[in-house]
CSV table of C-alpha atoms in Angstrom, one decimal:
chain,number,residue,atom,x,y,z
A,1,MET,CA,-28.8,11.4,-13.2
A,2,LEU,CA,-26.8,10.6,-15.3
A,3,VAL,CA,-22.8,12.0,-13.8
A,4,LEU,CA,-19.6,11.8,-15.7
A,5,VAL,CA,-16.3,9.8,-14.6
A,6,PRO,CA,-13.2,9.8,-16.3
A,7,GLU,CA,-10.8,6.9,-16.6
A,8,GLU,CA,-7.6,8.8,-15.6
A,9,PRO,CA,-5.7,8.8,-12.6
A,10,VAL,CA,-5.6,12.0,-11.6
A,11,PHE,CA,-9.4,11.8,-10.8
A,12,ILE,CA,-10.0,7.8,-9.2
A,13,THR,CA,-6.6,8.5,-6.8
A,14,ARG,CA,-8.9,11.6,-5.5
A,15,PHE,CA,-12.1,9.9,-5.6
A,16,LEU,CA,-11.1,6.4,-3.9
A,17,GLY,CA,-9.1,9.1,-1.3
A,18,ILE,CA,-12.9,10.4,-0.5
A,19,GLU,CA,-12.7,6.7,1.3
A,20,GLU,CA,-10.1,5.1,2.2
A,21,PRO,CA,-8.5,6.7,4.4
A,22,LEU,CA,-10.7,9.5,5.6
A,23,LEU,CA,-14.7,8.0,5.5
A,24,HIS,CA,-13.5,4.7,6.5
A,25,SER,CA,-11.3,5.9,9.1
A,26,LEU,CA,-14.2,8.4,10.9
A,27,TYR,CA,-17.1,5.6,10.8
A,28,TYR,CA,-14.7,2.4,12.1
A,29,PHE,CA,-12.4,4.6,14.3
A,30,TYR,CA,-14.3,7.9,15.5
A,31,LEU,CA,-18.1,7.8,14.7
A,32,HIS,CA,-18.6,6.8,18.5
A,33,ASP,CA,-16.7,10.3,19.7
A,34,LEU,CA,-19.2,12.6,17.4
A,35,SER,CA,-22.0,14.4,17.9
A,36,PRO,CA,-25.3,12.3,16.5
A,37,ASP,CA,-25.7,14.5,14.2
A,38,GLU,CA,-22.4,14.6,12.7
A,39,ALA,CA,-22.6,10.7,13.1
A,40,GLU,CA,-25.5,10.8,10.5
A,41,VAL,CA,-23.9,13.1,8.3
A,42,ILE,CA,-20.7,10.8,7.9
A,43,LEU,CA,-22.6,7.6,8.0
A,44,ARG,CA,-24.8,8.5,4.7
A,45,ALA,CA,-22.0,10.5,3.1
A,46,TYR,CA,-20.2,7.1,3.5
A,47,GLU,CA,-23.4,5.3,2.1
A,48,SER,CA,-23.8,7.4,-0.9
A,49,TRP,CA,-19.8,6.9,-1.7
A,50,GLY,CA,-20.5,3.6,-1.3
A,51,GLU,CA,-23.3,3.5,-3.8
A,52,ILE,CA,-21.5,5.7,-6.1
A,53,GLN,CA,-18.3,3.5,-5.8
A,54,LYS,CA,-20.2,0.2,-6.7
A,55,ARG,CA,-21.3,1.5,-9.9
A,56,ILE,CA,-18.4,2.9,-11.5
A,57,PRO,CA,-17.2,0.2,-14.5
A,58,ALA,CA,-15.0,-2.6,-14.4
A,59,PRO,CA,-12.3,0.0,-16.3
A,60,LEU,CA,-11.9,1.6,-13.3
A,61,ARG,CA,-12.7,-0.8,-10.6
A,62,TRP,CA,-9.0,-2.5,-10.8
A,63,GLN,CA,-7.8,1.0,-9.7
A,64,THR,CA,-9.4,-0.3,-6.3
A,65,LEU,CA,-7.0,-2.8,-4.8
A,66,SER,CA,-5.0,-2.1,-2.6
A,67,ALA,CA,-1.5,-0.2,-3.5
A,68,SER,CA,0.4,-3.8,-2.5
A,69,VAL,CA,-1.5,-5.7,-4.3
A,70,GLN,CA,-0.3,-5.6,-8.0
A,71,ALA,CA,-3.3,-4.4,-10.5
A,72,PRO,CA,-4.2,-7.2,-13.3
A,73,PRO,CA,-3.2,-6.2,-16.5
A,74,ARG,CA,-5.7,-4.5,-19.0
A,75,GLN,CA,-6.6,-6.3,-21.8
A,76,GLU,CA,-8.5,-5.0,-25.1
A,77,PRO,CA,-11.5,-5.3,-25.4
A,78,GLU,CA,-12.2,-3.9,-22.3
A,79,GLY,CA,-14.5,-0.7,-21.4
A,80,TYR,CA,-14.3,1.0,-24.4
A,81,ARG,CA,-12.4,3.0,-26.7
A,82,LEU,CA,-12.9,6.8,-27.7
A,83,HIS,CA,-12.1,8.9,-30.8
A,84,SER,CA,-12.0,12.4,-31.5
A,85,PRO,CA,-13.4,12.7,-35.7
A,86,THR,CA,-10.0,12.4,-36.6
A,87,GLY,CA,-9.6,8.7,-35.3
A,88,LYS,CA,-6.8,10.0,-32.2
A,89,ARG,CA,-7.9,8.1,-28.7
A,90,LEU,CA,-9.2,10.1,-26.3
A,91,VAL,CA,-9.8,9.4,-22.5
A,92,SER,CA,-12.4,7.4,-22.3
A,93,LEU,CA,-15.5,9.0,-19.9
A,94,HIS,CA,-18.3,6.6,-18.3
A,95,ALA,CA,-22.0,7.9,-17.4
A,96,VAL,CA,-22.7,6.9,-14.2
A,97,GLU,CA,-26.4,6.8,-12.4
A,98,VAL,CA,-26.1,9.1,-9.0
A,99,SER,CA,-28.7,10.3,-7.5
A,100,GLY,CA,-29.6,13.7,-5.9
A,101,GLU,CA,-29.8,12.7,-2.4
A,102,GLN,CA,-26.0,11.1,-2.6
A,103,ILE,CA,-25.1,14.2,-3.9
A,104,CYS,CA,-26.2,15.8,-1.2
A,105,TRP,CA,-25.0,14.1,2.0
A,106,LEU,CA,-21.6,13.5,0.6
A,107,GLU,CA,-22.0,17.7,0.1
A,108,ALA,CA,-23.2,17.9,3.7
A,109,CYS,CA,-20.5,16.0,4.9
A,110,HIS,CA,-18.0,17.8,3.3
A,111,ARG,CA,-19.5,21.2,4.6
A,112,LEU,CA,-19.2,19.6,7.9
A,113,LEU,CA,-15.2,18.5,7.4
A,114,GLU,CA,-14.4,21.7,6.6
A,115,GLU,CA,-16.1,23.8,9.1
A,116,ALA,CA,-14.4,21.1,11.3
A,117,GLU,CA,-11.0,21.7,10.4
A,118,LYS,CA,-11.0,26.1,10.2
A,119,ALA,CA,-12.9,25.1,14.1
A,120,ARG,CA,-9.6,23.2,15.1
A,121,PHE,CA,-11.3,22.5,18.2
A,122,GLY,CA,-13.9,19.4,19.0
A,123,ALA,CA,-13.9,15.6,18.8
A,124,LEU,CA,-14.5,16.3,14.6
A,125,ALA,CA,-10.8,18.7,13.7
A,126,GLY,CA,-9.1,16.1,16.6
A,127,ALA,CA,-10.1,13.2,14.3
A,128,LEU,CA,-9.2,15.2,10.8
A,129,GLY,CA,-5.9,16.0,12.7
A,130,GLU,CA,-5.1,12.3,13.2
A,131,ILE,CA,-5.9,11.1,10.0
A,132,ARG,CA,-4.0,14.0,8.2
A,133,GLU,CA,-0.9,12.4,9.7
A,134,HIS,CA,-1.4,10.2,6.2
A,135,GLY,CA,0.7,13.3,4.9
A,136,THR,CA,-2.4,14.3,2.5
A,137,ASN,CA,-5.2,16.9,2.1
A,138,LEU,CA,-8.0,14.7,2.5
A,139,VAL,CA,-10.5,17.9,2.9
A,140,GLU,CA,-9.2,19.4,0.1
A,141,ASN,CA,-9.1,16.2,-2.1
A,142,PHE,CA,-12.6,15.1,-1.4
A,143,ARG,CA,-13.8,18.6,-2.6
A,144,ARG,CA,-12.2,18.1,-6.1
A,145,ALA,CA,-13.5,15.0,-6.6
A,146,LEU,CA,-17.3,16.1,-5.5
A,147,ASN,CA,-16.6,18.6,-7.9
A,148,VAL,CA,-15.9,16.4,-10.8
A,149,LEU,CA,-19.6,14.7,-9.8
A,150,ARG,CA,-20.8,18.3,-10.1
A,151,ILE,CA,-20.4,19.2,-13.2
A,152,HIS,CA,-22.9,19.2,-16.1
A,153,ALA,CA,-22.6,16.1,-17.9
A,154,PRO,CA,-22.7,18.2,-21.6
A,155,PRO,CA,-26.0,16.2,-23.5
A,156,LYS,CA,-24.5,15.7,-27.0
A,157,LEU,CA,-21.6,14.1,-25.6
A,158,LEU,CA,-23.6,12.1,-23.0
A,159,ALA,CA,-25.6,10.8,-25.5
A,160,SER,CA,-22.6,9.3,-27.2
A,161,LEU,CA,-21.7,7.6,-24.0
A,162,LYS,CA,-24.8,5.8,-23.6
A,163,GLN,CA,-24.1,3.5,-26.2
A,164,ALA,CA,-20.2,2.2,-24.3
A,165,ALA,CA,-19.9,-0.7,-22.3
A,166,PRO,CA,-21.3,-1.8,-20.1
A,167,HIS,CA,-24.2,0.1,-20.7
A,168,GLY,CA,-24.6,-0.6,-24.1
A,169,PRO,CA,-22.8,-2.9,-28.1
A,170,PHE,CA,-20.2,-0.9,-28.7
A,171,LEU,CA,-17.0,-1.1,-28.3
A,172,ASP,CA,-15.3,1.8,-30.4
A,173,ILE,CA,-17.3,5.4,-30.5
A,174,SER,CA,-15.7,8.3,-32.8
A,175,LEU,CA,-17.2,11.5,-32.1
A,176,ASP,CA,-18.9,14.4,-34.3
A,177,GLY,CA,-17.1,17.9,-34.2
A,178,ASP,CA,-20.5,18.9,-31.6
A,179,GLN,CA,-19.2,16.3,-29.2
A,180,GLN,CA,-15.6,17.0,-29.5
A,181,ALA,CA,-16.5,20.6,-28.6
A,182,GLU,CA,-18.7,19.8,-25.7
A,183,TYR,CA,-15.6,16.9,-24.9
A,184,ALA,CA,-13.2,19.2,-24.8
A,185,THR,CA,-14.7,21.8,-22.4
A,186,TYR,CA,-15.8,19.2,-20.2
A,187,ARG,CA,-11.7,18.1,-20.2
A,188,ASP,CA,-10.8,21.9,-19.3
A,189,GLN,CA,-13.1,21.9,-16.7
A,190,VAL,CA,-12.2,18.3,-15.2
A,191,VAL,CA,-8.2,19.4,-14.9
A,192,PHE,CA,-9.2,22.8,-13.4
A,193,VAL,CA,-11.2,20.9,-10.8
A,194,LEU,CA,-9.2,18.5,-10.4
A,195,SER,CA,-5.1,20.3,-10.3
A,196,SER,CA,-5.7,24.4,-10.0
A,197,GLY,CA,-3.3,26.2,-8.0
A,198,ASP,CA,-0.4,23.7,-8.9
A,199,TRP,CA,0.9,24.5,-12.3
A,200,PHE,CA,2.5,21.4,-12.9
A,201,ALA,CA,-0.1,19.2,-11.7
A,202,SER,CA,-2.5,21.1,-13.5
A,203,THR,CA,0.1,20.7,-17.2
A,204,MET,CA,0.8,17.0,-16.2
A,205,HIS,CA,-2.7,16.2,-15.5
A,206,ARG,CA,-3.8,17.9,-18.6
A,207,ALA,CA,-0.9,16.1,-20.8
A,208,LEU,CA,-2.9,12.6,-20.3
A,209,TYR,CA,-5.6,14.0,-22.1
A,210,LEU,CA,-3.4,15.1,-25.2
């Protein structure tokens, strides 16, 4: 199935946070301490995340670089440019192929981590406590990024985006009125999923789309 990923920093930051330090650390440093069932879920989720990450388009790939490495400057034409019916530049969205199985493994992993956090005991809870020393609510970030991948891709908008690079020849795509309406609905869903609960963060996030 095709899901949409927005080319904007709030989503990418949370999406990349699923891998590092969360799943990467659990897989490489704590897997041997967990029960076989827990280890299996984390392994499959880590593999699923990796497969999805490989499919994200080039315009988003540079953001996977370490923060200690300066990202290369963006140059046109890269990816594509999305416009409203009036010609206003919009935040680009990319159609990415994922499987239901991959989403299911990520969902199972999030439930497992959420239950461990609530229990506050056991090897997995201890591992999460050590990883949480990074100062970020990683399990909550996981939930939010996963919920973006679960947003139903609007059909008319998706049909237009299939023409975009790298899947098609078009570097400029202009939405019609119906597609613009679907875009606005999708935008509102993304902002709510990623930034709800923090008025300032939500306001700044929405401003990226204005």
